[in-house]
XYZ file of C-alpha atoms in Angstrom:
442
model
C 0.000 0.000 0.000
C 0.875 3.544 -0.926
C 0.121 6.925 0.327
C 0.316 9.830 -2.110
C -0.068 13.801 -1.850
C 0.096 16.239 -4.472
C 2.080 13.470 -6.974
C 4.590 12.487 -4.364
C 3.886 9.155 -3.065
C 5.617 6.487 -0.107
C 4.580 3.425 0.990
C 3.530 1.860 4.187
C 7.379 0.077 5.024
C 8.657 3.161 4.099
C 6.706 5.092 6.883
C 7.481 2.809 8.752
C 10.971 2.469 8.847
C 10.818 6.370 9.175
C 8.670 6.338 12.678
C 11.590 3.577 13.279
C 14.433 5.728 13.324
C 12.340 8.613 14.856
C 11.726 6.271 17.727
C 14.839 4.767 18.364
C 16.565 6.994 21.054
C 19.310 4.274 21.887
C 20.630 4.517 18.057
C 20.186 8.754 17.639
C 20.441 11.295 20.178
C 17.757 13.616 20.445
C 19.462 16.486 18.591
C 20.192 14.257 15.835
C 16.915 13.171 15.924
C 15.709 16.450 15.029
C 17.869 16.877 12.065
C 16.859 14.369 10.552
C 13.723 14.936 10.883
C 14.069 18.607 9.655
C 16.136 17.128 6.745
C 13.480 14.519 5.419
C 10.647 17.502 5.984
C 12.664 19.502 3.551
C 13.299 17.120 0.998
C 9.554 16.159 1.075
C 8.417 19.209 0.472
C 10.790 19.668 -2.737
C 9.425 16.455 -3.691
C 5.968 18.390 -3.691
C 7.002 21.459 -4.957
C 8.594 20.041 -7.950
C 6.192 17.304 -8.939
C 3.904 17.298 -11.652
C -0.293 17.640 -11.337
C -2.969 18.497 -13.275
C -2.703 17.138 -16.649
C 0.993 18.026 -16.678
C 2.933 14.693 -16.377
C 4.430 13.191 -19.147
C 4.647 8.974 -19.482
C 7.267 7.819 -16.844
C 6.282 10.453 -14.519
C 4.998 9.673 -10.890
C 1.292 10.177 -10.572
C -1.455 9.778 -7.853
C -4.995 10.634 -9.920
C -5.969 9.923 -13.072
C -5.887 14.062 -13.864
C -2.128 14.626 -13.339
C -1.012 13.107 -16.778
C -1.384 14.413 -20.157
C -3.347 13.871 -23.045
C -2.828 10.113 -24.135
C -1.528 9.099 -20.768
C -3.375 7.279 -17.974
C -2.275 7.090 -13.531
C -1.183 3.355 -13.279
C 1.449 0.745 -12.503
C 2.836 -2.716 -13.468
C 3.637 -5.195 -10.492
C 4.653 -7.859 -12.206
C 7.790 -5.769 -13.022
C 8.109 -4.656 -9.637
C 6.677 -1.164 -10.803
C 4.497 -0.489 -7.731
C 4.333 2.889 -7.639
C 1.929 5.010 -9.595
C 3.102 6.221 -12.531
C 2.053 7.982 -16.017
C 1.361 4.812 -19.011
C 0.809 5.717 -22.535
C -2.875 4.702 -23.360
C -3.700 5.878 -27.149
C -1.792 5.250 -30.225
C -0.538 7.381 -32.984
C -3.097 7.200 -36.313
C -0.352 6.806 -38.915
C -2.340 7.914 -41.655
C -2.592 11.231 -39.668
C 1.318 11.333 -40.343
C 2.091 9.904 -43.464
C -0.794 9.673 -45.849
C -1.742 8.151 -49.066
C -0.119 5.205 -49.256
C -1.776 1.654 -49.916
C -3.352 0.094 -47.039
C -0.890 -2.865 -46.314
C 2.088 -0.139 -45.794
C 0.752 0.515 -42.118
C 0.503 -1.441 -39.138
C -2.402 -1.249 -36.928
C -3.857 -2.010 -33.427
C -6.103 -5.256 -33.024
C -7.484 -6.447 -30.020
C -7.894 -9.924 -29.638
C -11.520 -11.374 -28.362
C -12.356 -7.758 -28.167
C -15.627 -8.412 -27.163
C -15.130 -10.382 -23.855
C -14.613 -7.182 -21.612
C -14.196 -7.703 -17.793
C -17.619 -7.003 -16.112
C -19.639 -6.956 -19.192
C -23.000 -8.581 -17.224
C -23.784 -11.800 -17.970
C -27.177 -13.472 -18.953
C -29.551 -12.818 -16.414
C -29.211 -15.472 -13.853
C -26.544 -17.154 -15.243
C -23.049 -16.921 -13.504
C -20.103 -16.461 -16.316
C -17.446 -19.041 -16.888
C -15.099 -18.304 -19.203
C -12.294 -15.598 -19.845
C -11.889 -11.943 -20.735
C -9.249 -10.357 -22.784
C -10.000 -6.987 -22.749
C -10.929 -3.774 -20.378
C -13.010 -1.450 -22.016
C -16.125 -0.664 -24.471
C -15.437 -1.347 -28.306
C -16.321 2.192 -28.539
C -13.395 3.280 -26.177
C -10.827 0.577 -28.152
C -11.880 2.204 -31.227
C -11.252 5.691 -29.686
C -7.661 4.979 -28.219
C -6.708 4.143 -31.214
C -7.623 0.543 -32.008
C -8.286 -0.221 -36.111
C -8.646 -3.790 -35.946
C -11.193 -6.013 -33.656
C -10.909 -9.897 -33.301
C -14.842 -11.020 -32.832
C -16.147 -14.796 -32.354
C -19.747 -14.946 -33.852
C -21.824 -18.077 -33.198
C -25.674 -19.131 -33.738
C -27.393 -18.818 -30.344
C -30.896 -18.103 -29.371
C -32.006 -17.865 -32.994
C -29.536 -14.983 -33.173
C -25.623 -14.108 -33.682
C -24.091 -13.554 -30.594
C -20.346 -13.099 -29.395
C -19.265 -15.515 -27.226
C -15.968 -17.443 -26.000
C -16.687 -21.423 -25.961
C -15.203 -25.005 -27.320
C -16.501 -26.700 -30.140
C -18.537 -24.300 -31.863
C -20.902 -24.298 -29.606
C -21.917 -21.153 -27.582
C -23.246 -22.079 -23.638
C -25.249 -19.182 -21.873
C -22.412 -19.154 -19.530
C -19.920 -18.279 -21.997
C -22.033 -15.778 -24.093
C -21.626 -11.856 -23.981
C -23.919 -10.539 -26.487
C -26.068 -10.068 -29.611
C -22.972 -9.426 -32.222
C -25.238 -6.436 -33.857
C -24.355 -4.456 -30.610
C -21.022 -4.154 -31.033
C -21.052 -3.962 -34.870
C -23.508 -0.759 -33.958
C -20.751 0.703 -32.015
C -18.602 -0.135 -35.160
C -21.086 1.687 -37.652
C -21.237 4.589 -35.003
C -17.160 5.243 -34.991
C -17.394 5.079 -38.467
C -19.939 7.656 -39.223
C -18.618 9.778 -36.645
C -14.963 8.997 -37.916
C -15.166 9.490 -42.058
C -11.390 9.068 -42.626
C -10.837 5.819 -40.400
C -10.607 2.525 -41.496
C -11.663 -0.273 -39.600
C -11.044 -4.012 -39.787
C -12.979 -7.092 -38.519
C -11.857 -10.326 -37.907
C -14.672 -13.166 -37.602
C -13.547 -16.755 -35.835
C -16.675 -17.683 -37.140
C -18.877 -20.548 -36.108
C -22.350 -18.956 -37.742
C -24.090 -21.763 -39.438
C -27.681 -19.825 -40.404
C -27.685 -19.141 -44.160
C -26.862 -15.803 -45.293
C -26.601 -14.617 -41.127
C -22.988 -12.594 -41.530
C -24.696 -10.709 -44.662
C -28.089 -10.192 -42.829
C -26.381 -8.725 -39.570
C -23.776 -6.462 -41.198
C -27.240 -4.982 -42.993
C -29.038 -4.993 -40.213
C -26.080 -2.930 -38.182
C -25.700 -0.938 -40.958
C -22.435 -1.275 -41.911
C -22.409 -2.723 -45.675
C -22.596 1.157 -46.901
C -18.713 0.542 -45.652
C -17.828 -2.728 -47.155
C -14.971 -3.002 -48.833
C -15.791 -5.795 -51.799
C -13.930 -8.924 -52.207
C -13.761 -8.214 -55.947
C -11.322 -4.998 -54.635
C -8.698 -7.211 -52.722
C -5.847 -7.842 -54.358
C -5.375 -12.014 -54.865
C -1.604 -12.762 -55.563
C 0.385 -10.538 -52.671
C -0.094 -6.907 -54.951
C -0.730 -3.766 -53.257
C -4.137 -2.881 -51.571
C -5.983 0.436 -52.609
C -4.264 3.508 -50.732
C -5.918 4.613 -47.819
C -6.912 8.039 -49.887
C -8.987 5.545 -52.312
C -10.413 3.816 -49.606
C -11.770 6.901 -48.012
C -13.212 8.267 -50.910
C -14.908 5.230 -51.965
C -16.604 4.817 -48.420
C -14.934 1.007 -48.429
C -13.633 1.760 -44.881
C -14.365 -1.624 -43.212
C -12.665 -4.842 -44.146
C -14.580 -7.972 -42.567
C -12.796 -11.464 -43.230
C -14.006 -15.100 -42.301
C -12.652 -18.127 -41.269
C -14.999 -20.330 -43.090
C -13.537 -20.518 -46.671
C -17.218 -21.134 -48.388
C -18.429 -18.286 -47.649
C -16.734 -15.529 -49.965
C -18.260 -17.115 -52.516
C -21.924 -17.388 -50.362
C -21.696 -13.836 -49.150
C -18.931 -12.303 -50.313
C -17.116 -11.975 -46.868
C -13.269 -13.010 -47.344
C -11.586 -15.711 -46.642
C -9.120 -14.037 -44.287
C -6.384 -16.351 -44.875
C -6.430 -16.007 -49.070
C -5.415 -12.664 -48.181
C -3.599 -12.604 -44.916
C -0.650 -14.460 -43.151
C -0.661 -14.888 -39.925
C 1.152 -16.549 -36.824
C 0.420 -19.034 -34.229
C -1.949 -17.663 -31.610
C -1.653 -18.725 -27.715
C 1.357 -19.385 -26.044
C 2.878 -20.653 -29.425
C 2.982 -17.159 -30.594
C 4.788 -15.530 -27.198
C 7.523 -18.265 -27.193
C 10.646 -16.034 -27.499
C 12.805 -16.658 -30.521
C 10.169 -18.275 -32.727
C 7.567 -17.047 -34.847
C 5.363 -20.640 -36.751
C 3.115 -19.667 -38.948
C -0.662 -20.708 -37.733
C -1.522 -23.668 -39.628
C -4.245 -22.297 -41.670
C -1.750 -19.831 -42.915
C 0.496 -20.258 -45.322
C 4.189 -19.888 -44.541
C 4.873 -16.668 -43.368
C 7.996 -15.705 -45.276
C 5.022 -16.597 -48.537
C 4.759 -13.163 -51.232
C 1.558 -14.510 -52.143
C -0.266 -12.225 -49.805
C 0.065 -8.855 -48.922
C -1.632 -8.656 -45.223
C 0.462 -9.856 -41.964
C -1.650 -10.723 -38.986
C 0.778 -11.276 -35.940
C -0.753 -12.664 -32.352
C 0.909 -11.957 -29.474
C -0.946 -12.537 -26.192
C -0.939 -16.570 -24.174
C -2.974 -19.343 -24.180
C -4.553 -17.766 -21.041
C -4.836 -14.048 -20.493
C -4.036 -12.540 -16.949
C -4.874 -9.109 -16.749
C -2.062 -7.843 -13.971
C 1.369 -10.259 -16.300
C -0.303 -8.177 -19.392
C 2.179 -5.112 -18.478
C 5.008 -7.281 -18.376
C 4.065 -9.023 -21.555
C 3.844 -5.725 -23.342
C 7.034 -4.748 -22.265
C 10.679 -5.484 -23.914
C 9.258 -9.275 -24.594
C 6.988 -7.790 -27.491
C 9.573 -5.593 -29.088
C 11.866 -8.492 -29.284
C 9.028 -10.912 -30.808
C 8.055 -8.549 -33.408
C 11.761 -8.194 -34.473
C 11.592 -12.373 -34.705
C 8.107 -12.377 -36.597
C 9.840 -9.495 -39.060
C 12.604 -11.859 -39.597
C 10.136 -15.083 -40.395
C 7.841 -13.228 -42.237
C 10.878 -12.441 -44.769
C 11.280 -8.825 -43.128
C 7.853 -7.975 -43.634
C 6.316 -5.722 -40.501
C 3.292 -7.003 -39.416
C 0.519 -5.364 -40.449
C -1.368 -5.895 -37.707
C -0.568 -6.498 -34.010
C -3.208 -8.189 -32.083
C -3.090 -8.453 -28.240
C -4.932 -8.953 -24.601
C -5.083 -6.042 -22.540
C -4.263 -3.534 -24.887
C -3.701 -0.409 -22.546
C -1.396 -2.239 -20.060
C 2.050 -1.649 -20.034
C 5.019 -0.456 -18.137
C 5.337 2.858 -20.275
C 4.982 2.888 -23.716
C 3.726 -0.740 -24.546
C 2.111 -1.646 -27.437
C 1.362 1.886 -28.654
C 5.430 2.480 -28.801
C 5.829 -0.784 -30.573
C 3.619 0.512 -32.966
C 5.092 3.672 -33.341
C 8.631 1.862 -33.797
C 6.971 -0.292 -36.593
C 5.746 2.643 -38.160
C 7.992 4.551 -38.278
C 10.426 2.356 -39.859
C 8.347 1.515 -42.925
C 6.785 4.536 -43.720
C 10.278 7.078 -43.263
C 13.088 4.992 -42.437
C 12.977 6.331 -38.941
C 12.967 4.515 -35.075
C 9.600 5.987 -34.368
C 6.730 7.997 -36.551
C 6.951 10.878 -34.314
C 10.260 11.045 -36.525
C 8.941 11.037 -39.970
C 7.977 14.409 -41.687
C 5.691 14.367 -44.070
C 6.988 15.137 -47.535
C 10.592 14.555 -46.628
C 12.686 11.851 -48.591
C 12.998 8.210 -46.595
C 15.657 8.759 -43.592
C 15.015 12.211 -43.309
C 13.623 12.248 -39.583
C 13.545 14.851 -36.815
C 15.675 14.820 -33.947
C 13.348 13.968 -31.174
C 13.513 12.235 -27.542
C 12.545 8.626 -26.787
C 10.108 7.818 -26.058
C 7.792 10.195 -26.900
C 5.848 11.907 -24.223
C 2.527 11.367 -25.719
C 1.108 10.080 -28.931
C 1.859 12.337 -32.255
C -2.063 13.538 -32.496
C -4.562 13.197 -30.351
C -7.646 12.386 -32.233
C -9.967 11.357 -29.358
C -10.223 8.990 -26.679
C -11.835 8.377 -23.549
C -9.718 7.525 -20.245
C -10.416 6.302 -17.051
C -7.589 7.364 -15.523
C -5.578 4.780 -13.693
C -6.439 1.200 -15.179
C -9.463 0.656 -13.787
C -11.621 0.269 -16.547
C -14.166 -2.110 -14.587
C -14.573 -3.115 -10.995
C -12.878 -6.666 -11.468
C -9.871 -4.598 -13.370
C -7.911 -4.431 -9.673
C -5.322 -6.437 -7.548
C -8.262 -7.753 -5.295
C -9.814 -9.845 -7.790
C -9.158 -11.007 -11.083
C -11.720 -13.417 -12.746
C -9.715 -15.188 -15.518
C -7.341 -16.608 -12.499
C -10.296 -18.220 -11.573
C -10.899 -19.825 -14.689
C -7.384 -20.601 -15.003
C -7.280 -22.125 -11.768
C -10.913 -24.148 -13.083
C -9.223 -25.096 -15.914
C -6.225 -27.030 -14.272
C -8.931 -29.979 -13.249
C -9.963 -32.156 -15.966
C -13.449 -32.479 -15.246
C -14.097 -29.096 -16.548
C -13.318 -29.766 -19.738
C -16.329 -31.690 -19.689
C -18.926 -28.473 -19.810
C -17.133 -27.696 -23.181
């Protein structure tokens, strides 16, 4: 525990160890006492004096409320580095379209959240208790505002609807379902009108069997005005469309299936005819190797032009998410570049997107960024118009992302009640999960 006043902040040992050597008279004699005492006053209230507050604190700076850091920046920490202290955490990402424009779509690399549906304290059915796990913190709507461009969604047939849902065997259970898909894809179609240069992708583990269901609930929510047509997507590794083309022909959201049969049924396509991508789960966190996911084809392949690359475990724990997005992704993106034949990934999907112990994945992205579109460590390098390599002299990292579009933040990391050292559900589940006899419910 930690006490904190005006951004300066001890703990409980250390107050105690004070009152220790206040106390001791046989160690320190009185006068000495004093001095030290007068000594520690002082330097405490430099401390305060020259601390940050109110919106002021850049990322790395101590903290104590959600208000003292600046735009982009949340009040949190990361224990499983030994980072107890409170401290400002980047929290929204750099649009790299609002930096270097115009080029085709498969030049950038974007956010994804994976299972970006199954949000801590979303309620359950009505008298049903939830068993299964979550992967993310926040509202689509708030992913999509930070920053986010891509969202990882599992759509099965339940209830004579399409719901999103985490479960085994294609087969959704009321105690692993969230909700009617169309809610989220509303919050989709919302961004987007709201939003008219952003682009937004969708990626369907799809276990819909209805005929026609995908095509009648995209309608339904509104969102085939976006649709970017299969016809469009280029079939042998070429370029997409640039992002300017895109834009201007209102094909802002790319959808993709994992059931092959239905591009030609509906026109939704077949993500991996267009799209490598790495092992998911533990597989894809092992340091030092990159496999391709076996759907995929290899990933060093030229025959397409979209990289998908998964980086979270087999079993997400929200409080090891900051030290998963720490040094250990940088290092795994530089061995997926390297199996991938030096391609960047295009995407970067992940649990716990906001967590981190500074920059995280938003400076990862940056990093990637920044080296394919100017030839620079970080996009808040490039300049726009300048000739590859030319890049500006600027600190690491950077304080806060390049623009600031939007976003809305909670402050510390406390998107939800369960989002706290007190309580974390999907330790629970892991814990469930270590006796065989629950495999049986699945």
């Amino acid at each position: 525990m930690f006490f904190c006043f005006l951004g300066f902040c001890i703990s409980r040992s250390e107050i105690q160890i004070m009152l220790a050597r206040f106390t001791d008279h046989r160690s320190l004699c009185r006068a000495t006492a004093i001095g030290y005492l007068f000594l520690l006053l002082f330097s405490f209230f430099i401390s305060i004096s020259t601390s940050c507050s109110n919106g002021n604190c850049q990322i790395l700076d101590s903290c104590s409320l959600a208000t003292d850091c600046g735009p982009g920046l949340y009040c949190g920490n990361c224990p499983a580095l030994g980072k107890t202290q409170p401290y400002c955490i980047r929290g929204q990402a750099t649009i790299p379209t609002s930096v270097i424009g115009g080029l085709p779509f498969n030049k950038y690399s974007w956010l994804v959240t994976h299972n970006s549906f199954s949000i801590v304290d979303a309620p359950p059915l009505p008298g049903v208790q939830r068993l299964t796990f979550y992967n993310q913190e926040d509202t689509v709507t708030n992913q999509l505002m930070n920053g986010v461009r891509g969202l990882m969604l599992d759509m099965y047939d339940f209830e004579g609807d399409i719901w999103l849902c985490h479960s085994f065997r294609g087969q959704c259970f009321n105690f692993t379902a969230f909700q009617p898909a169309i809610n989220t894809l509303r919050e989709v179609e919302a961004f987007l009108s709201q939003n008219p240069t952003e682009i937004v992708t969708i990626i369907i583990e799809d276990y819909v069997h209805t005929p026609k269901g995908l095509t009648k609930l995209f309608t339904n929510a509104g969102l085939d005005k976006y649709w970017f047509p299969v016809s469009k997507m280029p079939k042998k590794g070429d370029d997409w469309p640039t992002v300017n083309e895109m834009v201007q022909a209102n094909h802002r959201l790319l959808v993709f299936t994992s059931v092959a049969s239905k591009e030609a049924e509906e026109g939704i396509a077949y993500q991996w005819k267009y799209m490598l991508e790495n092992e998911a789960g533990d597989p894809g966190v092992k340091a030092g190797s990159c496999p391709n996911r076996k759907e995929s084809r290899p990933l060093n392949s030229k025959s397409a032009s979209l990289f998908l690359m998964n980086y979270f475990p087999t079993y997400p724990v929200e409080d090891e998410a900051c030290k998963e997005h720490s040094t250990q992704l940088a290092d795994m993106i530089g061995t997926c570049y390297k199996a991938a034949g030096n391609m960047m990934p295009n995407f970067l999907a992940v649990n716990f997107y906001m967590r981190s112990d500074g920059g995280g994945v938003f400076y990862d992205l940056d990093s990637m960024n920044g080296q394919r579109l100017c030839g620079c460590s970080t996009i808040a390098a490039c300049q726009a118009g300048a000739p590859f390599g030319s890049c500006k002299n600027i600190s690491i990292p950077t304080p806060s992302p390049v623009t600031n579009t939007g976003g809305s933040f909670s402050g510390s990391v406390q998107f939800s009640r369960s989002a706290s050292t007190v309580y974390h559900p999907n330790h629970l589940i892991v814990g469930l999960l270590s006796f065989p006899w629950i495999m049986l419910l699945f």
